[in-house]
Coordinates of C-alpha atoms in Angstrom, one line a residue:
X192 CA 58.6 -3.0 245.9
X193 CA 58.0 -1.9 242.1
X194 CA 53.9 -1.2 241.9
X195 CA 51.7 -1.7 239.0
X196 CA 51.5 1.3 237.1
X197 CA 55.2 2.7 238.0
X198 CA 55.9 3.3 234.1
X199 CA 52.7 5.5 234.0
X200 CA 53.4 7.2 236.7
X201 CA 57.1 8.4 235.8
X202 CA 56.3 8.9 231.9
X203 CA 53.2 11.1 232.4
X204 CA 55.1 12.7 235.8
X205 CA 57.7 14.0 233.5
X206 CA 55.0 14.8 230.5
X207 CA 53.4 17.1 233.7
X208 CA 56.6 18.9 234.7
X209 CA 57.8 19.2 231.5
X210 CA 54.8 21.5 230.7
X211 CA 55.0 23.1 233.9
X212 CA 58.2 24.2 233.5
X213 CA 57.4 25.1 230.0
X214 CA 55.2 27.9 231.9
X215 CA 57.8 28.2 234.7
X216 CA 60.4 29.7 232.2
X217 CA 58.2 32.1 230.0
X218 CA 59.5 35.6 230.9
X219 CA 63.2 34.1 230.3
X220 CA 63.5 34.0 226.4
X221 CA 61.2 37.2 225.8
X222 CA 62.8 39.6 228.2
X223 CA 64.4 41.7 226.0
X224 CA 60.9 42.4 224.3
X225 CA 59.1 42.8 227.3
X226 CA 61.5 45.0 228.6
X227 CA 60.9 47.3 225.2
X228 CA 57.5 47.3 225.3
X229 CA 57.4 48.2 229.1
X230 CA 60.6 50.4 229.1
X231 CA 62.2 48.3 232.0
X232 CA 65.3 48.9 233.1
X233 CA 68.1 46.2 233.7
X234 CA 67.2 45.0 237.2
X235 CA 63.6 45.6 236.5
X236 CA 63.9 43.0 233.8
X237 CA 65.9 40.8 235.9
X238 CA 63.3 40.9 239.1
X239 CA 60.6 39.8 236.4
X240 CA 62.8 37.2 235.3
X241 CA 63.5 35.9 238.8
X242 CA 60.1 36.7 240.5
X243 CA 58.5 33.1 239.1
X244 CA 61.5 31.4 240.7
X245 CA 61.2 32.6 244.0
X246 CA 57.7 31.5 244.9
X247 CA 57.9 27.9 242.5
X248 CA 61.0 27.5 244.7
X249 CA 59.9 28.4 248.4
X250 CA 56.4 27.1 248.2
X251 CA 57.8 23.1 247.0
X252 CA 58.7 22.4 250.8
X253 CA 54.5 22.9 251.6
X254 CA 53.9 21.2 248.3
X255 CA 56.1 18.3 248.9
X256 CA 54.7 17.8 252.7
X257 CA 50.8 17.9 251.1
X258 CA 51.8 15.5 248.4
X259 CA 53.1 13.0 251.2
X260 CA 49.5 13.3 252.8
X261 CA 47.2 13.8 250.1
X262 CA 48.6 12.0 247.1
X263 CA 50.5 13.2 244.3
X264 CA 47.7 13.2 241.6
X265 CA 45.6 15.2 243.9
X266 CA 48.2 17.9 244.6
X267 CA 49.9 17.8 240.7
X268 CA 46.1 18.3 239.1
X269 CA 45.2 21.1 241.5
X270 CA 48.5 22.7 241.0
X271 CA 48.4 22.8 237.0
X272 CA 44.9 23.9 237.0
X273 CA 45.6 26.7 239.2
X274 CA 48.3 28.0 236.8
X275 CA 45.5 29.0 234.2
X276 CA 44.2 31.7 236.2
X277 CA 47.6 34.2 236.2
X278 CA 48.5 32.8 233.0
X279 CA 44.6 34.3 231.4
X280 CA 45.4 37.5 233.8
X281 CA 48.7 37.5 231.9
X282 CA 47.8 38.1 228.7
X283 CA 45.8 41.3 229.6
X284 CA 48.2 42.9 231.4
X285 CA 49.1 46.7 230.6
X286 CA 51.7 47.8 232.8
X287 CA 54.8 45.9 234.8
X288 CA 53.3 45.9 237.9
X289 CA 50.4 44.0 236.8
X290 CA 52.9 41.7 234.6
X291 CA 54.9 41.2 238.0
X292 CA 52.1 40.1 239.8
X293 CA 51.0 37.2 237.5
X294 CA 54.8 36.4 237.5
X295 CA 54.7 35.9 240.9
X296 CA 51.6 33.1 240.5
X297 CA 53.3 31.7 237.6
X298 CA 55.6 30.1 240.1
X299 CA 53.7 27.9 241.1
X300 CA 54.9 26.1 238.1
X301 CA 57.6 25.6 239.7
X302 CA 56.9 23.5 242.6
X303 CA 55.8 20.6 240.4
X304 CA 59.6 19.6 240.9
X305 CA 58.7 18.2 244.5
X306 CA 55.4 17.2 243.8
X307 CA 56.8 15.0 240.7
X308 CA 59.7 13.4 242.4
X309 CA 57.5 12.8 245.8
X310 CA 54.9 11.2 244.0
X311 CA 57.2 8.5 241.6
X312 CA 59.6 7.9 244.3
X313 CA 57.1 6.1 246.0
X314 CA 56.6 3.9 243.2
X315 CA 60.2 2.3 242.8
X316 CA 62.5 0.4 245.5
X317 CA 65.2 2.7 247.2
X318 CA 68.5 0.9 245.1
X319 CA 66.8 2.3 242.0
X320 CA 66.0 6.2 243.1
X321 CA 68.9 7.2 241.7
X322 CA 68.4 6.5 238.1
X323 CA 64.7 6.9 238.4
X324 CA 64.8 10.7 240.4
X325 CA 67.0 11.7 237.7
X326 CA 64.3 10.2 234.8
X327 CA 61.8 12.2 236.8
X328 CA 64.2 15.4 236.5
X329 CA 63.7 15.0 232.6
X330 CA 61.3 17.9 232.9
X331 CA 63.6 20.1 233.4
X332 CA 63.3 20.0 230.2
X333 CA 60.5 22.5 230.0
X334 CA 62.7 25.4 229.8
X335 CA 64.2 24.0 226.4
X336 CA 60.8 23.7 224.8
X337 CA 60.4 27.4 226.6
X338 CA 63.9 28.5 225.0
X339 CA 62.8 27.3 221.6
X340 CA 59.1 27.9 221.7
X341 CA 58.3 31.1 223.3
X342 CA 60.1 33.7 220.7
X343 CA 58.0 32.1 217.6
X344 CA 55.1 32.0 219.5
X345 CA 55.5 35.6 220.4
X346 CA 57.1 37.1 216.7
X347 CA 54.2 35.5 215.3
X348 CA 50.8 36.2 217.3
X349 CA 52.0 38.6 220.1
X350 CA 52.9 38.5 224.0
X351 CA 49.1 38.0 224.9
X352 CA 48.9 34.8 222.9
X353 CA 52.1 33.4 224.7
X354 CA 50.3 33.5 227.9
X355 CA 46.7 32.3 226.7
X356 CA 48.4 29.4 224.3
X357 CA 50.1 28.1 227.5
X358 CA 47.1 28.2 229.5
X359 CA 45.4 26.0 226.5
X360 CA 48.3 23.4 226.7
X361 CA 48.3 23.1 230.6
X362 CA 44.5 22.2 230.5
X363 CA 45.3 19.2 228.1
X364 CA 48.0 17.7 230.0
X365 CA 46.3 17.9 233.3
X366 CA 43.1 16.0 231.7
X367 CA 45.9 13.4 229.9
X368 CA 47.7 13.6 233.6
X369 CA 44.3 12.7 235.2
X370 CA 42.6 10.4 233.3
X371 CA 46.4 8.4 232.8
X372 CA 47.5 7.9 236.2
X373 CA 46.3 6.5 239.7
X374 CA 46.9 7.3 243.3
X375 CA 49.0 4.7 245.3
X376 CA 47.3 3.9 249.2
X377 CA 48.2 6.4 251.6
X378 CA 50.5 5.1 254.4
X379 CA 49.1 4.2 257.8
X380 CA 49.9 7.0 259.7
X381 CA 50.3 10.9 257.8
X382 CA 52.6 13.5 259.8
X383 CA 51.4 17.2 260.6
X384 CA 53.5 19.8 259.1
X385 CA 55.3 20.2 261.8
X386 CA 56.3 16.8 262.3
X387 CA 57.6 16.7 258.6
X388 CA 59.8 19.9 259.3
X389 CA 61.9 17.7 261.4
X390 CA 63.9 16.5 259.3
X391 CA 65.7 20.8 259.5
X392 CA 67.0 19.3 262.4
X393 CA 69.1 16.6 260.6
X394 CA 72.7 17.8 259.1
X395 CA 72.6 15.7 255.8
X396 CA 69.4 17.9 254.9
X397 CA 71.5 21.0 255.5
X398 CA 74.2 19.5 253.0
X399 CA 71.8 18.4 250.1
X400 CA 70.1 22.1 250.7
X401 CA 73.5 24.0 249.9
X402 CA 75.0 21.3 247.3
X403 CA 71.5 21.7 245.5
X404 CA 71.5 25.5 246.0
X405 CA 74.9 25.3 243.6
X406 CA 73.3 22.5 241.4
X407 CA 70.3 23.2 240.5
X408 CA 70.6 26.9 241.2
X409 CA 73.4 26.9 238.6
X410 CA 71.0 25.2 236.0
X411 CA 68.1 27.3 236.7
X412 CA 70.4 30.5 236.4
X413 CA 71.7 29.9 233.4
X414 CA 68.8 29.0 232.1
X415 CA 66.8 32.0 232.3
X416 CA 69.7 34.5 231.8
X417 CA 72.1 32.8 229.1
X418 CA 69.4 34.5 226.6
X419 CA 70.8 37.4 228.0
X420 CA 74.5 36.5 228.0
X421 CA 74.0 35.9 224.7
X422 CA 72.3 38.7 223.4
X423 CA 74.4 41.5 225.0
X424 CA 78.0 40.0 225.3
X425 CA 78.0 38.3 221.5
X426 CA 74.9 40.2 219.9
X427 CA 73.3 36.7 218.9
X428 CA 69.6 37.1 218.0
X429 CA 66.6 36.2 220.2
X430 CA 66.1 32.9 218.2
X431 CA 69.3 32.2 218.0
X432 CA 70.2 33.1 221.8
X433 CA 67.0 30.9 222.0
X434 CA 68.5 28.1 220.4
X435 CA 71.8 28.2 222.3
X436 CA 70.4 28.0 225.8
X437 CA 67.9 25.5 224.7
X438 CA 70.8 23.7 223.9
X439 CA 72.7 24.3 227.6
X440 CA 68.8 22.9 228.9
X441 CA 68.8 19.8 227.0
X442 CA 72.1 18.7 227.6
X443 CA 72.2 19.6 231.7
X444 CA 69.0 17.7 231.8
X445 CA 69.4 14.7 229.6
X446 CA 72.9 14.0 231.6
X447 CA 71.1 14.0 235.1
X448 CA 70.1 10.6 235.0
X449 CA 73.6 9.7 234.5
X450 CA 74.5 11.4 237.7
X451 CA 71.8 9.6 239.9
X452 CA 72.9 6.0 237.8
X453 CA 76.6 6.8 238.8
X454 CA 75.8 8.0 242.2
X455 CA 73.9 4.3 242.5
X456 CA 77.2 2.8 241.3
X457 CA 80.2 4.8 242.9
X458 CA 78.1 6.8 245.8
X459 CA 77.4 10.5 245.7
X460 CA 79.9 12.4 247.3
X461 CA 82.5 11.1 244.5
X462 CA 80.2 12.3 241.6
X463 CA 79.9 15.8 243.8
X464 CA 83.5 16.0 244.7
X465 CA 84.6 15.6 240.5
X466 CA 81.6 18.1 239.8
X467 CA 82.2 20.5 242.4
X468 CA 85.7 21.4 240.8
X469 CA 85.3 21.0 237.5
X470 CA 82.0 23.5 238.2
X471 CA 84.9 26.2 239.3
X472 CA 87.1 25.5 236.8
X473 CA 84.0 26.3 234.2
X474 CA 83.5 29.2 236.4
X475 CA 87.2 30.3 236.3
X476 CA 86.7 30.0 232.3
X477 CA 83.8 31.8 231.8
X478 CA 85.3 34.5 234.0
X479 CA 88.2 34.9 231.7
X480 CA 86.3 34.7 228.3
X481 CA 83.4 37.2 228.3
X482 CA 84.4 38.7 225.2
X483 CA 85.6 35.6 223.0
X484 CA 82.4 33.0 221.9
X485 CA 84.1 29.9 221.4
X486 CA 85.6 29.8 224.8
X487 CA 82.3 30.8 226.6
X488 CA 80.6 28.6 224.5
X489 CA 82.8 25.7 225.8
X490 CA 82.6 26.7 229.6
X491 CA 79.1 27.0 229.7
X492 CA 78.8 23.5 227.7
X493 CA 81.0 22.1 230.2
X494 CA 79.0 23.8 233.4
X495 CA 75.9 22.2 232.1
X496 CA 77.5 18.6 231.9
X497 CA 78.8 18.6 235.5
X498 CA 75.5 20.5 236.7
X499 CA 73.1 17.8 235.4
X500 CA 75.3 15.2 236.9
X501 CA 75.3 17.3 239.9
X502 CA 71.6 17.4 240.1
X503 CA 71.2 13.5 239.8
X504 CA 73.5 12.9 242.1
X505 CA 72.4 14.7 245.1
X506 CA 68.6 13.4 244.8
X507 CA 69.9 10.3 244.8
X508 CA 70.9 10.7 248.3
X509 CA 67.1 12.1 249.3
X510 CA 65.1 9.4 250.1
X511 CA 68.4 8.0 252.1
X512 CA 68.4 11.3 254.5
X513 CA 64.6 10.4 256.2
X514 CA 62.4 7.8 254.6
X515 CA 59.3 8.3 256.3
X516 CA 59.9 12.4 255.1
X517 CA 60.7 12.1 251.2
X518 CA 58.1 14.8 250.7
X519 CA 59.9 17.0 253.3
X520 CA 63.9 16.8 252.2
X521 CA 62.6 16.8 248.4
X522 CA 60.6 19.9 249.3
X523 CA 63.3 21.6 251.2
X524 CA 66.4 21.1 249.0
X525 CA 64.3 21.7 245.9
X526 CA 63.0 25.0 247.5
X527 CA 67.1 26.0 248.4
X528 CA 67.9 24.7 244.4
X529 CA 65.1 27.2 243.6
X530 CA 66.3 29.9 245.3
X531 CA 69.8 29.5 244.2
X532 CA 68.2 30.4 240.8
X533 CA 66.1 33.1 241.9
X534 CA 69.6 35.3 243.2
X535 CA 72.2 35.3 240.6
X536 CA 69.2 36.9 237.9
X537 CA 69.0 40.1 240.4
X538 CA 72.7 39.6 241.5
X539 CA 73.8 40.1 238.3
X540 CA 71.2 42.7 237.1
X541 CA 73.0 44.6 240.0
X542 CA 76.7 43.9 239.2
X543 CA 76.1 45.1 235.5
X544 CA 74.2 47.7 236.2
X545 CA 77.1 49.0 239.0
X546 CA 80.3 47.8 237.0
X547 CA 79.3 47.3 233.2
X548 CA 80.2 43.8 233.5
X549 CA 79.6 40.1 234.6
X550 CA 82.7 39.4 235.5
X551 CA 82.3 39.5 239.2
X552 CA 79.1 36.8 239.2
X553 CA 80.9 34.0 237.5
X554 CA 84.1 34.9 240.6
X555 CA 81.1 33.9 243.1
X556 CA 79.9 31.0 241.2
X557 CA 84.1 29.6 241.3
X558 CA 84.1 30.8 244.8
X559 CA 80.6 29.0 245.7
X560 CA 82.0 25.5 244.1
X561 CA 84.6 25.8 246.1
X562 CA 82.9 25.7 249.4
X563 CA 80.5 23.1 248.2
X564 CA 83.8 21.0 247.6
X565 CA 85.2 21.5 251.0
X566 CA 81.7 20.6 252.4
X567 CA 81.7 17.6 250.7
X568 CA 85.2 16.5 251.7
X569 CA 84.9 17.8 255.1
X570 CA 81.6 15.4 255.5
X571 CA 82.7 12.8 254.2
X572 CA 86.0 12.8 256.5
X573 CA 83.6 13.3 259.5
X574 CA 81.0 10.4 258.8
X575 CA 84.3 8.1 258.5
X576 CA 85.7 9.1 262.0
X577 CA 82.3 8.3 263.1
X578 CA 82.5 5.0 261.8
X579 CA 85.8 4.4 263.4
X580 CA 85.0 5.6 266.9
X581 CA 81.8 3.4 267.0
X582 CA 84.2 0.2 265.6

């Protein structure tokens, strides 16, 4: 059943995430400046990069659970309030360290993901959570604003002032988020934690977990270290490196709803199975084509096609693993699509650092499409031979 208020409730869900992951991405398109003023070296710069991702992504399986009991406006306001206090510390940071630390906090940006899709999913019928999870995703497109916005913010007034204008923008939308939306009733009976974490114990979760891990890891990754790419492979400028990846953003996330609309239509595993390979073949592409632009260019526009379909399709097959525990699966496999954009940062700080070049990450990202392929085909034959031996 569609509720009053559902239009509210997705439009100023994706206004919320948006900002958040507007704050979320901050230390990506600045790196290279904050590794000269700080004299970082490579993986230093990389670990700061990747340190917001690992806590926004582990922390959404808590933050999905308490959205479940306590309501999503509850949990969503408390969360974007919270992130003015390391953004302020932020800005008066003198030293890494101290920069880490607030990165850490800054995170929590992150888990909006699984409080915003928790939240609207209960406000539409189950044939339509494909489209309207991959609507809700539209904040992804956060780290295009970040992409675009951060590096005049910073040329202009300083690294302090990108921290402290964020934490001035984050206030406004929580008191447009508040005063705009409502809380729908709570359902009868709430779960412990405990009782939510069930749902580990169900395969499908497992699957969504590791497709996601590829999915959405593979967006996040590129997200925050295309500036890089860019910078040191093709010597583009910071705007213009900027520009690029805001580009690779806006396109990835303006294509997922079209991957949980076709995964309504045709079913998941199809869309995953065509996204899977053609996510290796990018791979395979971008391997090969480190030193010529155009060819790059093309392989990461086609890797941010097939991983925005990608992310669509595999929420739209959330809510079907455990109604009763949306809060729980969108928590969990957002936290393992987190995480699979917190490694490849530090992975490939490391392999540069040890071989001069990148080579060697894009190998694993072919390699990791691969099995994600064979998982889905190797499911999908399994749940059929079920089928036949109950007939």
């Amino acid at each position: 059943m569609r509720h009053n208020g559902s239009a509210r409730a997705l439009g100023l869900s994706t206004l919320a995430m948006t900002a958040s992951f507007v704050i979320w991405s901050v230390f990506s398109p600045i790196a290279g400046q904050i590794q000269e003023i700080f004299q970082l070296s490579t993986l230093q710069k990389s670990v700061l990069i990747a340190t917001p991702i690992l806590l926004g992504s582990i922390l959404r399986i808590p933050m999905g659970i308490y959205t479940d009991r306590y309501g999503g406006k509850k949990v969503f306001t408390a969360t974007m309030l919270f992130l003015t206090l390391p953004l302020l510390l932020a800005g008066w940071a003198q030293s890494y360290w101290m920069l880490l630390l607030c990165a850490l906090f800054i995170g929590m940006a992150g888990t909006t993901f699984a409080v915003s899709l928790t939240y609207v999913s209960r406000w539409f019928t189950p044939e339509r959570q494909g489209l309207i999870l991959g609507l809700a995703g539209l904040g992804n497109l956060g780290g295009a604003v970040a992409n675009f916005s951060i590096p005049i913010i910073f040329s202009r007034y300083g690294l302090s002032w990108v921290f402290w204008s964020l934490a001035i923008m984050i206030v406004v939308v929580t008191l447009i988020f508040w005063l705009g939306t409502k809380e729908l009733p709570k359902p009868a009976q709430t779960k412990t934690f405990k009782q939510s974490m069930e749902v580990l114990k169900q395969e499908p979760t497992w699957f969504l977990s590791i497709f996601y891990f590829l999915t959405f890891g593979g967006f996040v990754a590129f997200s925050v270290y295309l500036p890089t790419f860019l910078k040191e492979l093709f010597q583009l400028s910071v705007t213009d490196a900027g520009l690029k990846t805001a580009g690779f953003v806006v396109v990835a996330t303006l294509i997922r709803p079209l991957g949980g609309y076709l995964a309504d239509r045709l079913g998941s595993r199809k869309v995953l199975a065509v996204v899977f390979a053609g996510i290796a073949v990018c791979a395979l592409v971008m391997a090969l084509s480190l030193q010529h632009f155009v060819a790059f260019s093309v392989g990461c526009l086609m890797a941010s096609v097939l991983l925005g379909l990608g992310n669509g399709a595999v929420f739209k097959m959330v809510p079907e693993v455990s109604t009763g525990n949306t809060g729980a699966v969108t928590g969990i496999v957002g936290a393992a699509g987190g995480i699979g954009g917190f490694f490849p940062p530090i992975v490939l700080g490391i392999i540069n650092d040890l071989s001069g070049a990148y080579t060697l990450g894009f190998v694993l990202l072919m390699i990791t499409a691969c099995a994600c392929l064979w998982m889905n085909l190797a499911t999908k034959r399994l749940k059929a031979a079920k089928k036949v031996a109950m007939a």
